[in-house]
């Protein structure tokens, strides 16, 4: 797992910003070329200007050239690295969008079995990809040009010293690679225990209310500390490996410099090498060692990214709700039926719905009744295509639901549930959620039409009242009013109230029932309710019982 071939899977995203990508590469190569003469000119100053002639004018000229080279290189470097920052952010964000797009389309049979923390961690892995396009990493990869140019200049300056340097390079490479491999292993362990700790932290935050109610602070803290201690242990191990990694590189680098100094000193004493050549040679050798070190430790950066890419690709290739080409439902829904419909959430569990048969036609107002656990809400989830029947079939307008695009069906169904999820934003935003052709005026008109003005005025700032995530600070009844307006403003073919008035006060409930009775707001109305008072207007009742049909 995590082969380097996984890098090619990013090709689709890189193509979309190929100009910035290739322009950035060209810019960095130009920077490498521009650096090439710098050490040579520094050596030239020492040998040809300072020592023999002591010429101020010649010194000023060469220094001016060096300054100009550095300034030009600085400008080109800033531009090219800025391009890669754009590429980095673009690719990571596009992969995140792809992940979110896939998550929304995944079947509930998968999402219902996965913890939110797990899904969140899969999305967060997209951030790992960004390191491939960071200016520092790209510069490391392109430093091969520094290596080539520096080696050419070293051989030009002194082939004898170059031979010594080339003997040292493999030793340096193997030392760095060995140290980086050990560091990579300890980093994996630290990241794994860190992920476990994050999962525990997420559980604490998610269940803090229950922890308080059950006085579970000591138990939870013990679990947290145990996982924290494991992470700290691996973190210390990683820090030690980093220490050895840095010190090993420094030791080999220093010994190599001393060795080069020894041979350079001998050649200087024999008048075969000048002080300027030695100075320039050392500068080029530092480039050689820097590139060697970068490539030796490259796997430490790239390997985890390749693993992340593979895991992301596996996620993106999962089958979504519509696994094949499905027919788009363009016509209005005028009938819904079920034939021998059975459903269970897990292969090893009992059927929640067992061999259910029903038929609903345009104009029907259906009360769905049954004790808790008889599958009323489960039936709704099947009708919405969130889950597929284990056996039997649902028919929409006498067409098999399994052959119809589920999203096109949902576009024609409005739902008001007992526990309404509200999104961060205003009351108006939540009412218009998912509606591209409706505006505030439409909402205001609908509120007046339903005589619900005083309920909207009950919000602090009316329709502009800001709602926190999941409706914190909004009562259950207010949330259901918002959901009712959201379900009816788009003139859906089917309206479903799954205990959709259970949190409303009696007066509000009566208003909603009156609307449902007197107004033709949809083709088919379904109501799940333990309360039967006020819904005498239904013309059909569907009874659900365990292990029985209609």
Coordinates of C-alpha atoms in Angstrom, one line a residue:
X1 CA 0.0 0.0 0.0
X2 CA 1.2 3.5 -0.7
X3 CA 3.2 2.9 -3.9
X4 CA 4.7 5.9 -5.7
X5 CA 2.4 5.2 -8.6
X6 CA -0.4 6.7 -6.5
X7 CA 1.0 10.1 -7.3
X8 CA -0.3 9.7 -10.9
X9 CA -3.9 9.7 -9.5
X10 CA -3.5 13.4 -8.8
X11 CA -3.0 14.1 -12.5
X12 CA -6.7 15.0 -13.0
X13 CA -6.4 17.8 -10.4
X14 CA -3.0 19.1 -11.5
X15 CA -4.2 19.4 -15.1
X16 CA -6.7 22.0 -14.0
X17 CA -3.9 24.3 -12.9
X18 CA -1.2 23.1 -15.3
X19 CA -0.1 26.6 -16.3
X20 CA 0.8 27.6 -12.7
X21 CA 2.4 24.2 -12.1
X22 CA 4.7 24.2 -15.1
X23 CA 5.4 28.0 -14.8
X24 CA 6.5 27.4 -11.2
X25 CA 8.8 24.5 -12.3
X26 CA 10.4 26.7 -15.0
X27 CA 10.9 29.5 -12.5
X28 CA 12.6 27.2 -10.0
X29 CA 14.9 25.8 -12.7
X30 CA 15.9 29.3 -13.7
X31 CA 16.7 30.0 -10.0
X32 CA 19.0 27.0 -10.0
X33 CA 20.8 28.2 -13.1
X34 CA 21.2 31.7 -11.8
X35 CA 22.8 30.4 -8.6
X36 CA 25.4 28.3 -10.5
X37 CA 28.0 31.1 -11.2
X38 CA 27.7 32.6 -7.7
X39 CA 30.3 30.4 -5.8
X40 CA 32.6 30.6 -8.9
X41 CA 32.5 34.4 -8.8
X42 CA 33.2 34.4 -5.1
X43 CA 36.3 32.3 -5.6
X44 CA 37.3 34.5 -8.6
X45 CA 37.1 37.6 -6.3
X46 CA 39.5 35.9 -3.8
X47 CA 42.0 34.6 -6.4
X48 CA 42.0 37.3 -9.1
X49 CA 40.9 40.5 -7.3
X50 CA 41.7 40.5 -3.6
X51 CA 45.0 38.5 -3.4
X52 CA 47.0 39.6 -6.5
X53 CA 45.7 43.0 -7.4
X54 CA 43.7 44.4 -4.5
X55 CA 41.5 46.2 -7.0
X56 CA 38.6 48.1 -5.5
X57 CA 36.9 48.8 -8.8
X58 CA 37.0 45.1 -9.9
X59 CA 35.7 44.1 -6.5
X60 CA 32.8 46.6 -6.8
X61 CA 31.9 45.3 -10.3
X62 CA 31.8 41.6 -9.3
X63 CA 29.9 42.4 -6.1
X64 CA 27.4 44.4 -8.2
X65 CA 26.9 41.3 -10.5
X66 CA 26.4 39.1 -7.5
X67 CA 23.9 41.4 -6.0
X68 CA 22.0 41.6 -9.3
X69 CA 22.0 37.8 -9.6
X70 CA 20.7 37.5 -6.0
X71 CA 18.0 40.1 -6.5
X72 CA 16.8 38.6 -9.8
X73 CA 16.8 35.1 -8.3
X74 CA 14.8 36.5 -5.3
X75 CA 12.1 37.9 -7.6
X76 CA 11.8 34.8 -9.8
X77 CA 11.8 32.6 -6.7
X78 CA 9.0 34.5 -5.0
X79 CA 6.9 34.4 -8.2
X80 CA 7.5 30.7 -8.9
X81 CA 6.9 29.6 -5.2
X82 CA 3.7 31.8 -5.1
X83 CA 2.5 29.8 -8.1
X84 CA 3.0 26.6 -6.3
X85 CA 1.2 27.9 -3.2
X86 CA -1.8 28.4 -5.6
X87 CA -1.4 24.9 -7.0
X88 CA -1.1 23.5 -3.5
X89 CA -4.3 25.1 -2.3
X90 CA -6.2 24.4 -5.5
X91 CA -5.4 20.7 -5.5
X92 CA -6.1 20.1 -1.8
X93 CA -9.4 22.0 -2.0
X94 CA -10.5 20.2 -5.2
X95 CA -9.8 16.8 -3.5
X96 CA -11.7 17.9 -0.4
X97 CA -14.7 18.9 -2.7
X98 CA -14.5 15.5 -4.4
X99 CA -14.5 13.8 -1.0
X100 CA -17.5 15.8 0.2
X101 CA -19.3 15.2 -3.0
X102 CA -18.7 11.5 -2.6
X103 CA -19.8 11.5 1.0
X104 CA -23.1 13.1 0.3
X105 CA -23.8 10.5 -2.4
X106 CA -22.7 7.5 -0.4
X107 CA -25.5 5.2 0.7
X108 CA -26.8 5.5 4.3
X109 CA -26.1 1.8 4.7
X110 CA -22.4 2.8 4.7
X111 CA -22.6 6.2 6.5
X112 CA -24.9 4.8 9.2
X113 CA -22.2 2.3 10.3
X114 CA -19.3 4.8 10.3
X115 CA -18.5 7.2 13.2
X116 CA -18.5 10.8 12.3
X117 CA -14.9 11.0 13.6
X118 CA -13.9 8.4 11.1
X119 CA -15.5 10.3 8.2
X120 CA -13.9 13.5 9.4
X121 CA -10.5 11.9 9.6
X122 CA -10.8 10.7 6.0
X123 CA -11.6 14.2 4.8
X124 CA -8.7 15.6 6.8
X125 CA -6.3 13.3 5.0
X126 CA -6.7 15.5 2.0
X127 CA -4.5 18.0 3.7
X128 CA -1.5 15.6 3.5
X129 CA -1.5 15.9 -0.3
X130 CA -0.7 19.6 0.0
X131 CA 2.9 18.8 1.1
X132 CA 3.6 17.5 -2.5
X133 CA 3.0 20.9 -3.9
X134 CA 4.6 23.0 -1.2
X135 CA 7.4 25.3 -2.5
X136 CA 9.8 23.6 -0.1
X137 CA 9.0 20.1 -1.4
X138 CA 9.0 21.1 -5.0
X139 CA 12.3 22.9 -4.5
X140 CA 13.7 19.6 -3.0
X141 CA 12.6 17.7 -6.0
X142 CA 14.0 20.2 -8.4
X143 CA 17.3 20.4 -6.5
X144 CA 18.5 17.7 -8.9
X145 CA 19.3 20.6 -11.2
X146 CA 21.4 22.1 -8.4
X147 CA 23.2 18.8 -8.0
X148 CA 24.0 18.6 -11.8
X149 CA 25.1 22.2 -12.1
X150 CA 27.1 22.0 -8.9
X151 CA 28.8 18.8 -9.9
X152 CA 29.8 20.2 -13.3
X153 CA 31.3 23.3 -11.6
X154 CA 33.1 21.2 -9.0
X155 CA 34.7 19.0 -11.8
X156 CA 35.7 22.2 -13.6
X157 CA 37.3 23.6 -10.5
X158 CA 39.1 20.4 -9.4
X159 CA 38.5 16.9 -10.6
X160 CA 40.7 15.5 -7.8
X161 CA 38.6 17.1 -5.0
X162 CA 35.5 16.1 -7.0
X163 CA 36.5 12.4 -6.8
X164 CA 36.9 12.7 -3.0
X165 CA 33.5 14.3 -2.8
X166 CA 31.8 11.7 -5.0
X167 CA 33.2 8.9 -2.7
X168 CA 31.7 10.6 0.3
X169 CA 28.3 11.2 -1.3
X170 CA 27.1 7.5 -1.2
X171 CA 28.1 7.3 2.5
X172 CA 26.2 10.5 3.2
X173 CA 23.2 9.2 1.3
X174 CA 23.0 5.9 3.1
X175 CA 23.5 7.6 6.5
X176 CA 20.6 10.0 5.9
X177 CA 18.4 7.2 4.4
X178 CA 18.9 4.9 7.4
X179 CA 18.1 7.7 9.8
X180 CA 15.0 8.9 7.8
X181 CA 13.6 5.3 7.7
X182 CA 13.8 5.0 11.5
X183 CA 12.2 8.5 11.8
X184 CA 9.5 7.5 9.4
X185 CA 8.5 4.4 11.5
X186 CA 8.4 6.4 14.7
X187 CA 6.3 9.1 13.0
X188 CA 3.7 6.6 11.8
X189 CA 3.4 5.3 15.3
X190 CA 3.0 8.8 16.7
X191 CA 0.3 9.7 14.1
X192 CA -1.6 6.5 14.8
X193 CA -1.7 7.0 18.5
X194 CA -2.5 10.7 17.8
X195 CA -5.5 9.6 15.7
X196 CA -6.7 7.3 18.5
X197 CA -6.4 10.2 21.0
X198 CA -8.3 12.5 18.6
X199 CA -11.1 9.9 18.5
X200 CA -11.3 9.8 22.3
X201 CA -11.3 13.6 22.4
X202 CA -14.2 13.7 19.8
X203 CA -16.1 11.2 21.9
X204 CA -15.7 13.3 25.1
X205 CA -16.9 16.4 23.3
X206 CA -19.8 14.6 21.6
X207 CA -20.9 12.9 24.8
X208 CA -20.1 15.6 27.4
X209 CA -23.8 15.9 28.4
X210 CA -24.0 12.2 29.2
X211 CA -20.6 12.3 31.0
X212 CA -22.0 15.0 33.3
X213 CA -25.3 13.2 33.9
X214 CA -23.7 9.9 34.6
X215 CA -20.8 11.4 36.6
X216 CA -18.4 9.7 34.3
X217 CA -15.6 12.2 34.5
X218 CA -13.1 9.9 36.3
X219 CA -13.8 7.0 33.9
X220 CA -13.5 9.2 30.8
X221 CA -10.3 11.0 32.1
X222 CA -8.7 7.6 32.8
X223 CA -9.4 6.5 29.2
X224 CA -8.1 9.8 27.9
X225 CA -4.9 9.7 30.0
X226 CA -4.2 6.1 28.9
X227 CA -4.4 7.1 25.2
X228 CA -2.5 10.3 25.9
X229 CA 0.4 8.4 27.6
X230 CA 0.7 6.2 24.6
X231 CA 0.9 9.2 22.3
X232 CA 3.4 10.9 24.5
X233 CA 5.6 7.8 24.6
X234 CA 5.6 7.6 20.8
X235 CA 6.1 11.4 20.6
X236 CA 9.3 11.1 22.7
X237 CA 10.5 8.3 20.6
X238 CA 9.9 10.4 17.5
X239 CA 11.7 13.4 19.0
X240 CA 14.7 11.2 19.8
X241 CA 14.8 9.9 16.2
X242 CA 14.6 13.5 14.9
X243 CA 17.6 14.3 17.2
X244 CA 19.6 11.4 15.9
X245 CA 18.6 12.2 12.3
X246 CA 19.8 15.8 12.6
X247 CA 23.0 14.9 14.5
X248 CA 23.9 12.0 12.1
X249 CA 23.6 14.4 9.2
X250 CA 25.7 17.0 11.0
X251 CA 28.4 14.5 11.9
X252 CA 28.8 13.2 8.4
X253 CA 28.7 16.7 7.0
X254 CA 31.4 17.9 9.4
X255 CA 33.6 14.9 8.8
X256 CA 33.2 15.3 5.1
X257 CA 34.2 19.0 5.3
X258 CA 37.3 18.2 7.4
X259 CA 38.2 15.5 4.8
X260 CA 37.8 18.0 1.9
X261 CA 39.8 20.6 3.9
X262 CA 42.6 18.0 4.4
X263 CA 42.9 17.2 0.7
X264 CA 42.4 20.8 -0.3
X265 CA 45.1 21.9 2.1
X266 CA 47.5 19.4 0.5
X267 CA 46.6 20.6 -3.0
X268 CA 46.9 24.3 -1.9
X269 CA 50.4 23.6 -0.5
X270 CA 51.3 21.9 -3.7
X271 CA 50.0 24.9 -5.7
X272 CA 47.4 22.7 -7.5
X273 CA 44.4 24.5 -5.9
X274 CA 43.9 28.1 -4.9
X275 CA 42.1 29.5 -1.8
X276 CA 39.4 30.9 -4.1
X277 CA 38.9 27.5 -5.8
X278 CA 38.6 25.8 -2.4
X279 CA 36.0 28.4 -1.3
X280 CA 33.9 27.9 -4.4
X281 CA 34.3 24.2 -4.2
X282 CA 33.0 24.1 -0.6
X283 CA 29.9 26.1 -1.6
X284 CA 29.1 23.7 -4.5
X285 CA 29.8 20.7 -2.2
X286 CA 27.2 22.0 0.2
X287 CA 24.7 22.0 -2.6
X288 CA 25.6 18.4 -3.5
X289 CA 25.2 17.3 0.1
X290 CA 21.9 19.3 0.5
X291 CA 20.4 17.6 -2.5
X292 CA 21.7 14.2 -1.4
X293 CA 20.1 14.7 2.0
X294 CA 16.8 15.8 0.4
X295 CA 16.6 12.7 -1.8
X296 CA 17.6 10.3 0.9
X297 CA 14.8 11.5 3.1
X298 CA 12.3 12.0 0.3
X299 CA 10.5 8.8 1.1
X300 CA 9.7 10.1 4.6
X301 CA 7.6 12.8 3.0
X302 CA 6.3 11.1 -0.1
X303 CA 5.4 7.6 1.4
X304 CA 2.7 8.9 3.8
X305 CA 1.2 11.1 1.1
X306 CA 1.0 8.1 -1.3
X307 CA -0.8 6.2 1.4
X308 CA -3.2 9.1 1.9
X309 CA -3.8 9.3 -1.9
X310 CA -4.6 5.6 -2.1
X311 CA -7.0 5.8 0.8
X312 CA -8.7 8.8 -0.7
X313 CA -9.0 7.1 -4.0
X314 CA -10.5 4.0 -2.4
X315 CA -13.1 6.3 -0.8
X316 CA -13.8 8.1 -4.1
X317 CA -14.3 4.8 -6.0
X318 CA -16.9 3.5 -3.6
X319 CA -20.3 2.9 -5.1
X320 CA -22.8 5.7 -4.4
X321 CA -26.6 5.6 -4.1
X322 CA -27.1 5.3 -7.8
X323 CA -24.7 2.6 -8.7
X324 CA -25.8 2.4 -12.4
X325 CA -27.4 4.7 -14.9
X326 CA -30.8 5.6 -13.6
X327 CA -33.8 7.3 -15.1
X328 CA -34.4 10.8 -14.0
X329 CA -37.9 11.4 -12.6
X330 CA -39.2 14.4 -14.5
X331 CA -42.9 13.9 -14.2
X332 CA -45.0 14.6 -11.1
X333 CA -45.4 11.8 -8.6
X334 CA -49.0 10.6 -8.7
X335 CA -48.7 7.2 -7.1
X336 CA -46.4 5.3 -4.7
X337 CA -46.7 1.6 -3.9
X338 CA -44.9 -1.2 -2.2
X339 CA -45.0 -4.9 -3.1
X340 CA -43.8 -7.5 -0.6
X341 CA -41.6 -4.8 0.9
X342 CA -39.1 -6.0 3.5
X343 CA -36.2 -4.3 5.2
X344 CA -33.5 -4.8 7.8
X345 CA -30.6 -2.7 8.7
X346 CA -28.1 -5.5 9.2
X347 CA -27.8 -9.0 7.7
X348 CA -27.9 -10.6 11.1
X349 CA -30.9 -8.6 12.5
X350 CA -34.6 -9.2 12.1
X351 CA -36.7 -7.5 9.5
X352 CA -38.0 -4.0 10.6
X353 CA -40.5 -4.1 7.8
X354 CA -41.8 -7.5 6.7
X355 CA -43.6 -8.2 3.4
X356 CA -45.5 -4.9 3.4
X357 CA -47.9 -4.0 0.6
X358 CA -49.5 -0.6 0.1
X359 CA -50.7 1.8 -2.6
X360 CA -51.0 5.6 -2.4
X361 CA -52.5 7.7 -5.2
X362 CA -52.8 11.3 -6.0
X363 CA -55.2 13.0 -3.6
X364 CA -54.6 10.5 -0.8
X365 CA -53.9 11.8 2.7
X366 CA -52.5 8.8 4.5
X367 CA -52.0 8.2 8.3
X368 CA -49.2 5.7 8.9
X369 CA -49.8 4.0 12.3
X370 CA -48.0 1.5 14.4
X371 CA -46.3 0.9 17.7
X372 CA -42.7 1.9 18.3
X373 CA -40.4 -0.3 16.4
X374 CA -42.8 -1.3 13.7
X375 CA -40.8 0.6 11.0
X376 CA -42.8 3.7 10.3
X377 CA -39.7 6.0 10.1
X378 CA -37.8 3.2 8.3
X379 CA -40.5 3.1 5.7
X380 CA -40.1 6.8 5.1
X381 CA -36.3 6.3 4.7
X382 CA -37.0 3.7 2.1
X383 CA -39.4 6.0 0.3
X384 CA -36.7 8.7 0.3
X385 CA -34.2 6.3 -1.1
X386 CA -31.9 6.6 1.9
X387 CA -32.0 2.9 2.2
X388 CA -33.0 0.2 -0.3
X389 CA -35.4 -2.6 0.5
X390 CA -33.9 -5.9 1.5
X391 CA -36.7 -7.7 -0.5
X392 CA -39.6 -6.6 -2.6
X393 CA -39.9 -3.3 -4.5
X394 CA -41.1 0.2 -4.3
X395 CA -42.9 1.7 -7.3
X396 CA -43.1 5.4 -8.2
X397 CA -45.7 6.0 -10.9
X398 CA -45.6 2.2 -11.5
X399 CA -41.9 2.4 -12.2
X400 CA -39.3 0.4 -10.2
X401 CA -37.7 2.8 -7.7
X402 CA -34.5 0.9 -7.9
X403 CA -34.2 2.1 -11.6
X404 CA -34.9 5.7 -10.8
X405 CA -32.4 8.4 -9.8
X406 CA -33.0 8.8 -6.1
X407 CA -32.0 12.5 -6.1
X408 CA -34.7 13.3 -8.7
X409 CA -37.3 11.7 -6.5
X410 CA -36.2 13.6 -3.4
X411 CA -36.6 16.8 -5.3
X412 CA -40.3 16.1 -5.3
X413 CA -40.7 15.1 -1.6
X414 CA -40.8 17.4 1.4
X415 CA -40.2 16.1 4.9
X416 CA -41.0 17.5 8.3
X417 CA -39.5 15.2 11.0
X418 CA -39.6 15.2 14.8
X419 CA -36.0 16.1 15.1
X420 CA -35.3 18.8 12.5
X421 CA -31.7 19.5 11.6
X422 CA -31.1 23.2 11.1
X423 CA -28.1 24.6 9.4
X424 CA -25.9 27.5 10.5
X425 CA -27.4 30.6 9.0
X426 CA -30.6 32.7 9.2
X427 CA -34.2 31.4 9.6
X428 CA -34.6 32.5 5.9
X429 CA -31.6 30.6 4.8
X430 CA -32.9 27.4 6.4
X431 CA -36.4 27.8 4.8
X432 CA -34.8 28.4 1.4
X433 CA -32.2 25.6 1.8
X434 CA -32.0 23.7 -1.5
X435 CA -34.2 26.1 -3.4
X436 CA -32.6 28.0 -6.2
X437 CA -35.7 29.6 -7.7
X438 CA -37.3 31.0 -4.5
X439 CA -36.6 34.3 -2.8
X440 CA -37.5 36.1 0.4
X441 CA -40.6 37.5 -1.1
X442 CA -41.9 34.0 -1.7
X443 CA -41.3 33.0 1.9
X444 CA -43.0 36.2 3.2
X445 CA -46.0 35.5 0.9
X446 CA -46.2 31.8 2.0
X447 CA -46.1 32.9 5.7
X448 CA -49.0 35.3 5.2
X449 CA -50.9 32.7 3.2
X450 CA -50.6 30.2 6.1
X451 CA -51.3 32.9 8.8
X452 CA -48.0 32.1 10.5
X453 CA -46.7 35.7 10.9
X454 CA -46.8 35.7 14.7
X455 CA -44.7 32.5 14.8
X456 CA -42.0 34.0 12.6
X457 CA -42.2 37.2 14.6
X458 CA -41.4 35.1 17.7
X459 CA -37.9 34.8 16.5
X460 CA -35.6 37.6 17.8
X461 CA -35.0 39.2 14.4
X462 CA -37.8 37.5 12.4
X463 CA -36.6 35.8 9.2
X464 CA -33.1 37.3 9.7
X465 CA -32.6 35.6 13.1
X466 CA -29.3 33.7 13.0
X467 CA -29.3 30.1 14.0
X468 CA -26.4 28.2 15.4
X469 CA -25.5 24.8 14.1
X470 CA -28.2 22.2 14.5
X471 CA -30.6 24.8 15.8
X472 CA -29.1 25.4 19.3
X473 CA -31.3 28.1 20.9
X474 CA -34.3 27.3 18.7
X475 CA -37.3 25.4 20.3
X476 CA -38.4 22.1 18.7
X477 CA -41.7 23.7 17.7
X478 CA -40.0 26.6 16.0
X479 CA -37.7 24.2 14.2
X480 CA -40.7 22.3 12.9
X481 CA -42.4 25.5 11.7
X482 CA -39.2 26.2 9.7
X483 CA -39.2 22.7 8.3
X484 CA -42.9 22.9 7.4
X485 CA -42.3 26.1 5.4
X486 CA -39.2 24.6 3.8
X487 CA -41.2 21.5 2.8
X488 CA -44.1 23.3 1.3
X489 CA -42.6 26.4 -0.4
X490 CA -41.3 24.4 -3.3
X491 CA -44.7 22.8 -4.1
X492 CA -43.5 19.2 -3.7
X493 CA -45.6 16.3 -5.0
X494 CA -45.3 14.4 -1.7
X495 CA -45.3 15.9 1.8
X496 CA -44.3 13.6 4.7
X497 CA -44.8 14.6 8.4
X498 CA -42.9 12.1 10.5
X499 CA -44.1 13.2 13.9
X500 CA -43.7 16.6 12.2
X501 CA -46.0 18.5 14.6
X502 CA -45.0 16.6 17.8
X503 CA -43.1 19.6 19.3
X504 CA -45.6 22.3 18.4
X505 CA -48.1 23.7 20.9
X506 CA -51.8 22.8 20.5
X507 CA -52.7 26.1 18.8
X508 CA -49.9 25.8 16.2
X509 CA -50.6 22.2 15.6
X510 CA -54.3 23.0 14.8
X511 CA -53.2 25.7 12.3
X512 CA -50.9 23.2 10.5
X513 CA -53.6 20.5 10.4
X514 CA -56.1 23.0 9.1
X515 CA -53.7 23.9 6.3
X516 CA -53.2 20.2 5.5
X517 CA -57.0 19.7 5.5
X518 CA -58.1 22.7 3.5
X519 CA -55.3 23.4 1.1
X520 CA -54.2 21.3 -1.8
X521 CA -50.5 21.6 -1.0
X522 CA -49.3 18.2 -2.6
X523 CA -50.4 15.2 -4.5
X524 CA -49.8 12.7 -1.7
X525 CA -49.7 13.5 2.0
X526 CA -48.3 11.1 4.6
X527 CA -48.6 11.6 8.3
X528 CA -46.9 9.6 11.0
X529 CA -48.4 10.6 14.4
X530 CA -49.2 9.2 17.7
X531 CA -51.9 11.8 17.9
X532 CA -55.1 11.3 16.0
X533 CA -57.0 14.3 17.2
X534 CA -57.3 16.9 14.4
X535 CA -56.3 14.6 11.5
X536 CA -59.7 13.2 10.8
X537 CA -59.3 14.5 7.3
X538 CA -57.1 11.5 6.3
X539 CA -58.8 9.2 3.8
X540 CA -56.5 6.2 4.2
X541 CA -54.6 4.5 7.1
X542 CA -51.6 2.3 6.8
X543 CA -51.1 0.0 9.8
X544 CA -47.6 -1.3 10.5
X545 CA -47.1 -4.3 12.8
X546 CA -44.1 -6.4 13.5
X547 CA -43.8 -9.5 11.3
X548 CA -47.1 -8.7 9.5
X549 CA -48.1 -6.9 6.3
X550 CA -50.7 -4.2 5.9

